[in-house]
Coordinates of C-alpha atoms in Angstrom, one line a residue:
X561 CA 237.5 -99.3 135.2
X562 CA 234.0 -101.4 135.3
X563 CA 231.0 -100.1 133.9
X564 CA 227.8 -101.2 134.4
X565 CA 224.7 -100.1 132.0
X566 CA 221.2 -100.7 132.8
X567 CA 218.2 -100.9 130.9
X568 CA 215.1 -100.9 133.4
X569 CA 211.5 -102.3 133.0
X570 CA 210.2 -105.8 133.4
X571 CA 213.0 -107.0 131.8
X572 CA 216.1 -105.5 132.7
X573 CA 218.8 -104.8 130.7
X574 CA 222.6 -105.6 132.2
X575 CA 226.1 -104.7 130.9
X576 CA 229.0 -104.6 132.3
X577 CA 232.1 -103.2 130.3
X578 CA 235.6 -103.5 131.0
X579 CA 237.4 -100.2 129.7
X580 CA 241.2 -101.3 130.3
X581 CA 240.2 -104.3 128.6
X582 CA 237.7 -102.8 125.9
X583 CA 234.9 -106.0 126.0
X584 CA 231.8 -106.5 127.5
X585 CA 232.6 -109.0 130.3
X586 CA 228.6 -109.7 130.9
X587 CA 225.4 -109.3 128.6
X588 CA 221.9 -110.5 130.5
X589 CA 218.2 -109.8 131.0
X590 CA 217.5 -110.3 134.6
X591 CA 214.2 -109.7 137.2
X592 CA 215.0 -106.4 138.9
X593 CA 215.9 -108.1 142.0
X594 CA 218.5 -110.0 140.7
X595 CA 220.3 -107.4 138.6
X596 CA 220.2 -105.1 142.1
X597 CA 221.8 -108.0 143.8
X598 CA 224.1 -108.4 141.2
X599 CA 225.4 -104.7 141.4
X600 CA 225.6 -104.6 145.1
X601 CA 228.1 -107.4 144.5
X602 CA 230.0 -105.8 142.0
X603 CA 230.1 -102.6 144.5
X604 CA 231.4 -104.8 147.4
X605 CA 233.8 -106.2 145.0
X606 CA 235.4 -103.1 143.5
X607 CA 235.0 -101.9 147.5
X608 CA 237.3 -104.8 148.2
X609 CA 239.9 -104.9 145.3
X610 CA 240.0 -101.1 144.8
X611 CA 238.8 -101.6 141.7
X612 CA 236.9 -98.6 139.7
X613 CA 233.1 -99.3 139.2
X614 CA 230.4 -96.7 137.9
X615 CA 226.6 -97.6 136.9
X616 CA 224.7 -95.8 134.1
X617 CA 220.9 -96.2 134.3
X618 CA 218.7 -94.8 131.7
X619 CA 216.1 -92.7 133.5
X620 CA 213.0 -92.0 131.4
X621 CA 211.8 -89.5 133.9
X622 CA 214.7 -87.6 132.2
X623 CA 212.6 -87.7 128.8
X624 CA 211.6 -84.6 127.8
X625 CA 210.6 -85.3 124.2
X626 CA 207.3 -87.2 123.6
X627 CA 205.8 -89.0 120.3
X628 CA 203.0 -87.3 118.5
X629 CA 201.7 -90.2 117.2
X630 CA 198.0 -90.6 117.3
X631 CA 197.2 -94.6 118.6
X632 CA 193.6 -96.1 119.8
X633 CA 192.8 -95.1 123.5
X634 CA 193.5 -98.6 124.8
X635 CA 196.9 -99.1 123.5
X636 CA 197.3 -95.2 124.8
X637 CA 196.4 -96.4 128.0
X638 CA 198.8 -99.5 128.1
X639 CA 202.0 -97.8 126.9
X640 CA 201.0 -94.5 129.5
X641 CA 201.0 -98.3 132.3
X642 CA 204.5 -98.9 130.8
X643 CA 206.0 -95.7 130.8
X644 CA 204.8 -94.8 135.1
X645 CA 206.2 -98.7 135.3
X646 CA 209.5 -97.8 133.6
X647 CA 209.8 -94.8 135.6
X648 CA 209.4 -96.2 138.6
X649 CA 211.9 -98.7 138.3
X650 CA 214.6 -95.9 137.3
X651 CA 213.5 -94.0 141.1
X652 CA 214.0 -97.5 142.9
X653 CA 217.0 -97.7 141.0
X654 CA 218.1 -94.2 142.2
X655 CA 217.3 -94.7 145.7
X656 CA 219.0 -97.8 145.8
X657 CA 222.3 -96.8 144.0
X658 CA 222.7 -93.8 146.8
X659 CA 221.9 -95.9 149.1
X660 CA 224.9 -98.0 148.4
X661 CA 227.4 -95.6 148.1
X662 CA 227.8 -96.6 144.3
X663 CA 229.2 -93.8 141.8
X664 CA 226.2 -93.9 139.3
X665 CA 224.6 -91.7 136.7
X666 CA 221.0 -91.8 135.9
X667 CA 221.3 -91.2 132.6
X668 CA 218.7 -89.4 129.8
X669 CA 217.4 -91.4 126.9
X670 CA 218.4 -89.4 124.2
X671 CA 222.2 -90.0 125.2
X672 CA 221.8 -93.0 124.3
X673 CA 222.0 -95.2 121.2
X674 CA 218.6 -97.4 121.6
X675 CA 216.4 -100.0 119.6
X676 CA 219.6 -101.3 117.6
X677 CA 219.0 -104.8 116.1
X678 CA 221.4 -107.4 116.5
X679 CA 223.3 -106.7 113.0
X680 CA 223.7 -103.1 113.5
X681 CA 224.9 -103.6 117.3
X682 CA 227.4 -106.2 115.8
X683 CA 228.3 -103.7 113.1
X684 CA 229.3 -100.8 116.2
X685 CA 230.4 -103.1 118.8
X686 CA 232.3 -106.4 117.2
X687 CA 230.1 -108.1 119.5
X688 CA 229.3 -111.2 117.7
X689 CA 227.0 -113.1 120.3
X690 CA 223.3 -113.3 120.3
X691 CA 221.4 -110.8 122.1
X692 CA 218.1 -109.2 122.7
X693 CA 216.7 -105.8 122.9
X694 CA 217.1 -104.8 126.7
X695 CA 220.7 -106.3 126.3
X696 CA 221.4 -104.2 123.8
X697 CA 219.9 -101.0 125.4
X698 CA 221.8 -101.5 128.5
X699 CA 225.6 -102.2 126.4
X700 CA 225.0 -98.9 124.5
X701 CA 224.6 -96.9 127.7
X702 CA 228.5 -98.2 128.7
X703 CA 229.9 -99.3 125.3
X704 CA 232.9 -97.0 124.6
X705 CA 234.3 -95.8 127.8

């Protein structure tokens, strides 16, 4: 089976994990477009071949816990931009994903293993080539299956 994990935001996150084969067969950062493209091909394909293929999104309108952090009002302001941005890349993401027909799971945040830095993702995964934070994000949500 193929699974697919994505991080959204400006940068997204893309995985895709091969469970019969236990690797990650793709690790990217890609515009939003693209990795949507590049999902509706991977549908067609396992469509096609017969082949297994579910997508896990994180969906931080899922979040129900919430920092208590005091910050200035302006960087208050700009992470508040961020998170209505974030969020409303995981609803595109949702209506697209039905819209194809895909099996997909919109998944909550704290299922998922986040913020890991490139030793420590090594360390759980064996994955030994570089990678960045969204990439990371995104190969947690399907690593394992």
């Amino acid at each position: 089976m193929i699974y697919i994990g994505i991080d959204t935001g400006v940068h997204t996150g893309f995985a895709v994990w091969d469970s019969s084969e236990r690797c990650f067969l793709m690790l990217k950062t890609l515009k939003i477009h693209v990795a949507m493209e590049l999902v509706g091909e991977y549908v067609k394909y396992a469509s096609e071949k017969k082949v297994r293929l579910k997508v896990l999104v994180e969906d931080p309108r899922k979040r129900k816990w919430f920092g208590t952090e005091r910050m200035p009002r302006e960087m208050e302001r700009k992470r508040l931009q961020g998170v209505g941005s974030v969020k409303r890349d995981a609803a595109i993401w949702d209506d697209y994903l039905a819209g194809l027909g895909a099996d997909y799971e919109m998944v909550e945040p704290k299922r998922n293993v986040t913020k890991l830095t490139q030793d420590g993702f090594k360390n759980i995964t064996g994955y030994g080539k570089r990678t960045n934070e969204h990439e990371r994000d995104a190969a947690m949500l399907v690593y394992g299956y």
